[in-house]
CSV table of C-alpha atoms in Angstrom, one decimal:
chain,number,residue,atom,x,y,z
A,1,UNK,CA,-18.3,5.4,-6.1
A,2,UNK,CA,-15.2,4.4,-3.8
A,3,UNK,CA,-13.4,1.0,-3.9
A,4,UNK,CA,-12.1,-0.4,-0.4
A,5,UNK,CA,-8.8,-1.2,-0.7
A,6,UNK,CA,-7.4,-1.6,2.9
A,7,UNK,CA,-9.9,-1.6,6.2
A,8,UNK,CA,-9.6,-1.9,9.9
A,9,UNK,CA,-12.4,-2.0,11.9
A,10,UNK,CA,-11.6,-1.6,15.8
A,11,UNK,CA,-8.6,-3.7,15.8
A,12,UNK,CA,-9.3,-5.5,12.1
A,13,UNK,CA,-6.9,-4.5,8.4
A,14,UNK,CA,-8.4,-6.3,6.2
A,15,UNK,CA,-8.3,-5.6,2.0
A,16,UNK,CA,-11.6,-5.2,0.3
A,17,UNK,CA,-10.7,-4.9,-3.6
A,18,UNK,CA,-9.9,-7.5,-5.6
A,19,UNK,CA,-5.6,-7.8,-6.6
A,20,UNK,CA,-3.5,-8.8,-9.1
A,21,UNK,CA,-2.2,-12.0,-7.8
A,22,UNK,CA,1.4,-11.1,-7.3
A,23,UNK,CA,-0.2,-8.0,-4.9
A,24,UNK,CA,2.0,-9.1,-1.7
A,25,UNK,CA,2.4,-5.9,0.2
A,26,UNK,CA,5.0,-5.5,2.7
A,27,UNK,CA,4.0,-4.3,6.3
A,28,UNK,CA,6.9,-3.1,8.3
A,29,UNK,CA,5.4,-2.7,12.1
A,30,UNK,CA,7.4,-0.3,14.8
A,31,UNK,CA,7.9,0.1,18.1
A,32,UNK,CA,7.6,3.7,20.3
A,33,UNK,CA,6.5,6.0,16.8
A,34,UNK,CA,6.0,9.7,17.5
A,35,UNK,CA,3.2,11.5,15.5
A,36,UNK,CA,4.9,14.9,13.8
A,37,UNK,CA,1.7,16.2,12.9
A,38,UNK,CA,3.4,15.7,9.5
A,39,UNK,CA,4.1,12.2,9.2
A,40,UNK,CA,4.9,9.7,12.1
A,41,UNK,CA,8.7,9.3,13.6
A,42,UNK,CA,9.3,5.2,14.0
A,43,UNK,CA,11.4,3.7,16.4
A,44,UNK,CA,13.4,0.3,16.3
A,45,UNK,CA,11.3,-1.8,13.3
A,46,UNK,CA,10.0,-5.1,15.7
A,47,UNK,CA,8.8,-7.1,12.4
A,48,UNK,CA,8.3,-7.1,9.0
A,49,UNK,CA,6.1,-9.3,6.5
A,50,UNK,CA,4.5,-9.7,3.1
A,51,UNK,CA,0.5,-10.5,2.5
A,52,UNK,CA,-1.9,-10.6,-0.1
A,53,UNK,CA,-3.9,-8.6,2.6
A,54,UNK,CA,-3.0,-5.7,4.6
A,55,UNK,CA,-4.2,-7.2,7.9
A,56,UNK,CA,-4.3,-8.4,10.9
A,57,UNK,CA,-6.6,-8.5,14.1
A,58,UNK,CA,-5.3,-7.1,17.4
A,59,UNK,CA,-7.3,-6.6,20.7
A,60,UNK,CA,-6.0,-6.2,24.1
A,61,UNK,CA,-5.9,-10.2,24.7
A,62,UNK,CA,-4.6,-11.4,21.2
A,63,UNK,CA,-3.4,-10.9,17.9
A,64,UNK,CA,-4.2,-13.1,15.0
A,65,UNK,CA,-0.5,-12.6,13.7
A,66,UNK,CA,3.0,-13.1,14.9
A,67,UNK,CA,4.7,-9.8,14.6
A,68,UNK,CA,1.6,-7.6,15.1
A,69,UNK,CA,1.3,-6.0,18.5
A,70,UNK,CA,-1.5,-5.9,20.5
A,71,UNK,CA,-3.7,-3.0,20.1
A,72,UNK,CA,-3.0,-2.2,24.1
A,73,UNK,CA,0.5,-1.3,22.5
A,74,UNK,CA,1.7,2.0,21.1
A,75,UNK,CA,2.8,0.8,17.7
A,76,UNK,CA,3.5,2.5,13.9
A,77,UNK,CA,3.1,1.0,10.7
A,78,UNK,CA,3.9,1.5,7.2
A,79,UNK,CA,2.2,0.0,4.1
A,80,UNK,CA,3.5,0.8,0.5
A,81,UNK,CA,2.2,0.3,-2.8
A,82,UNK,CA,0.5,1.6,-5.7
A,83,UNK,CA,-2.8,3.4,-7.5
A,84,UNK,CA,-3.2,2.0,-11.2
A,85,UNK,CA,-5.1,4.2,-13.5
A,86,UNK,CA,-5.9,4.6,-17.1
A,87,UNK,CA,-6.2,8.1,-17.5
A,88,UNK,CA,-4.3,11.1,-15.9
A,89,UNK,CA,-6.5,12.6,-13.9
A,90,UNK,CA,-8.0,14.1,-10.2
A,91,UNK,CA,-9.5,11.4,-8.3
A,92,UNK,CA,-10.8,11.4,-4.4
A,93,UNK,CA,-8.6,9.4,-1.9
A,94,UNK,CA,-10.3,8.3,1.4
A,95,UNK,CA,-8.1,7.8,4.6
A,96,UNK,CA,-9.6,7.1,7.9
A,97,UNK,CA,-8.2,5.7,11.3
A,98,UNK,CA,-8.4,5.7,15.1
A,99,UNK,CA,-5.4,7.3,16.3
A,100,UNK,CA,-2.6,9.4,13.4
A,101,UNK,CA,-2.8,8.3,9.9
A,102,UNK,CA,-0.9,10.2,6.7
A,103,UNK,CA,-1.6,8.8,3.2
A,104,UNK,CA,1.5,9.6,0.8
A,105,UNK,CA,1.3,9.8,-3.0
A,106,UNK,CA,4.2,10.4,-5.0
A,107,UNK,CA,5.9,11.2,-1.9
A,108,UNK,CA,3.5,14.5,-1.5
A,109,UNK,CA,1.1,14.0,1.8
A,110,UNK,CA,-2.2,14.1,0.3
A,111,UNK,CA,-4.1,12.9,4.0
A,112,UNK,CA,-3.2,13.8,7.1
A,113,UNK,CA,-5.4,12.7,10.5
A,114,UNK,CA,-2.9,13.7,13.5
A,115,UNK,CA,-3.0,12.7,16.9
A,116,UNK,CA,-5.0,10.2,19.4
A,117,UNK,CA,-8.2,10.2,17.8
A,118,UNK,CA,-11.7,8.1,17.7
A,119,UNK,CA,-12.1,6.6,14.4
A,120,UNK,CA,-13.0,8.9,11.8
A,121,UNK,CA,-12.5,9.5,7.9
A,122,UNK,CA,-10.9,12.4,5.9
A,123,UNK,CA,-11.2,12.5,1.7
A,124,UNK,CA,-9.0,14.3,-0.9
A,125,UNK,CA,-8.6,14.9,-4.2
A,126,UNK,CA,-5.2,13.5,-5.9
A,127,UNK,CA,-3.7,13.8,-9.2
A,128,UNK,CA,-2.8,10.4,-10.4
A,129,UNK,CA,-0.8,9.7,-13.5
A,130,UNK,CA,-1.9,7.3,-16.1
A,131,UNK,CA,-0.7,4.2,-15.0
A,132,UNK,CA,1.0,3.7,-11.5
A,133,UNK,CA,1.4,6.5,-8.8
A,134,UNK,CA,3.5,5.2,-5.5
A,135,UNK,CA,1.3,5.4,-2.3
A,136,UNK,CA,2.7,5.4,1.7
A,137,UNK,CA,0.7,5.1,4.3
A,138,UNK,CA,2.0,5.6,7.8
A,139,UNK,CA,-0.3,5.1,11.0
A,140,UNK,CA,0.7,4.9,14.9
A,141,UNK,CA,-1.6,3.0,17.0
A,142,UNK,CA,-1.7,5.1,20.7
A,143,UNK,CA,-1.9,2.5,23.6
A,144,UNK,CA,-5.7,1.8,24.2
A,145,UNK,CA,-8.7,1.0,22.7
A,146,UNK,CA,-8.2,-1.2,19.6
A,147,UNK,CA,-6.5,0.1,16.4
A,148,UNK,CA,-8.5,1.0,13.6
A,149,UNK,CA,-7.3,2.3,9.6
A,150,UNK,CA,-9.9,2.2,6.4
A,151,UNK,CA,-7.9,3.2,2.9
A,152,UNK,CA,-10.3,3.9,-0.1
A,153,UNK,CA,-10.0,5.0,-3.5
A,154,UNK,CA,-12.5,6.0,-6.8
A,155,UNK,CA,-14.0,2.8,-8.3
A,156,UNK,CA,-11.4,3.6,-11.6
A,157,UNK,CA,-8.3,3.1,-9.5
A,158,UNK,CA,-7.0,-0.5,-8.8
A,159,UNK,CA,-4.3,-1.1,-6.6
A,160,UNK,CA,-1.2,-3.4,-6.5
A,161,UNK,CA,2.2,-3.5,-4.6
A,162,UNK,CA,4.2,-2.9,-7.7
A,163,UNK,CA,4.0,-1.0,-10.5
A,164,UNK,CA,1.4,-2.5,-14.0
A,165,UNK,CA,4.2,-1.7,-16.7
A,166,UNK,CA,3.3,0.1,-19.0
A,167,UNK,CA,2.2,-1.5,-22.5
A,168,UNK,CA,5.2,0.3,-24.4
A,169,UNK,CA,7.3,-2.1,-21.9
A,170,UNK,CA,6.1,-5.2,-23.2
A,171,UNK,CA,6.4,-4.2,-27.0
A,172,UNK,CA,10.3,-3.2,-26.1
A,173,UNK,CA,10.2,-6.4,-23.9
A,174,UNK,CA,9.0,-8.5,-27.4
A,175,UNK,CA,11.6,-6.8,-29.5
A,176,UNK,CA,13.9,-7.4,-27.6
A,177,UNK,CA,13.4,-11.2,-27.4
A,178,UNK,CA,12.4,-11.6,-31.0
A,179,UNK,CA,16.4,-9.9,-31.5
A,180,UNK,CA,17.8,-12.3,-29.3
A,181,UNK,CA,16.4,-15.1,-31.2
A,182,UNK,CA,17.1,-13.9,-34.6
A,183,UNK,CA,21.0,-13.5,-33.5
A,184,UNK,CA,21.0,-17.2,-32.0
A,185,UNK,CA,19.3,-18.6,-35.1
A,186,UNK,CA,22.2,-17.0,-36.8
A,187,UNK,CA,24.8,-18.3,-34.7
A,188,UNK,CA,23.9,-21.7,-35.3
A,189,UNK,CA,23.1,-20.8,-39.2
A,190,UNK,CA,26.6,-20.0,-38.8
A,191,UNK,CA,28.1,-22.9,-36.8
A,192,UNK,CA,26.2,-25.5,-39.0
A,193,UNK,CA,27.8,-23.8,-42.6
């Protein structure tokens, strides 16, 4: 089974699974991109934003967001975050857009859809780490017809914009603290005698 994390439906992003409530994802939007056929080349950044939700809605008469361009515009943009897990393991990524899409993890290219396209969907396999694995998506939009971009992962992967430490982090995090107040109850065992 596949979670929805991040969907656009003909001019819509919109995110589908449930976050952690600090889960505000930066979208960086760019002018004139160039699709590699490897990645996508941006040109000048025109905005930049954080939201609980990787959306917006763009046709060729509005957009529901100030710094989103119209999807009548040739336009690239990049979402970062991460895929939480509790086991290391191989689990199936879904990417699908209309127009070039490339889904990034680790900094490896795990999805790549190329080119001025009709909407369609492309699935792989990913080795994830137990705990969080950085994800990049990059997508251009070409200058017609709506923009479009569906992200989906396995039902055991949840996904944040920073990394879940890890549960050694909070036990060094504790120790550390409880040290801190040992030596200030000293100090004042000190001060007072």
């Amino acid at each position: 089974m596949r979670t929805f994390i991040a969907s656009v439906s003909l001019a819509t992003f919109a995110l589908l699974a449930p976050l952690a409530a600090n889960a505000a994802f930066t979208i960086k939007i760019f002018a004139n991109p160039e699709d590699t056929g490897t990645g996508i080349d941006f040109g000048n950044q025109i905005g930049e934003f954080t939201s609980d939700l990787i959306g917006f809605t763009s046709d060729a008469d509005q957009t529901s967001d100030p710094g989103w361009p119209l999807a009548t515009e040739s336009f690239g943009a990049e979402v970062t975050g991460y895929f939480n897990t509790a086991t290391d393991g191989i689990y199936p990524l879904y990417l699908g857009s209309d127009d070039g899409s490339y889904l990034f993890v680790d900094g490896a290219l795990v999805i790549s859809r190329p080119g001025a396209q009709s909407y369609g969907e492309s699935v792989a396999d990913a080795m994830l780490s137990a705990g969080s694995t950085p994800f990049r998506i990059v997508y251009f939009n070409g200058p017609c017809c709506g923009a479009a971009l569906t992200i989906a992962a396995d039902d055991r992967v949840t996904i944040t914009s920073a990394p879940i430490p890890e549960p050694g982090t909070y036990a060094l995090m504790a120790g550390g603290l409880a040290a801190l107040a040992i030596g200030a109850r000293r100090r004042r065992r000190g001060q007072i005698g």
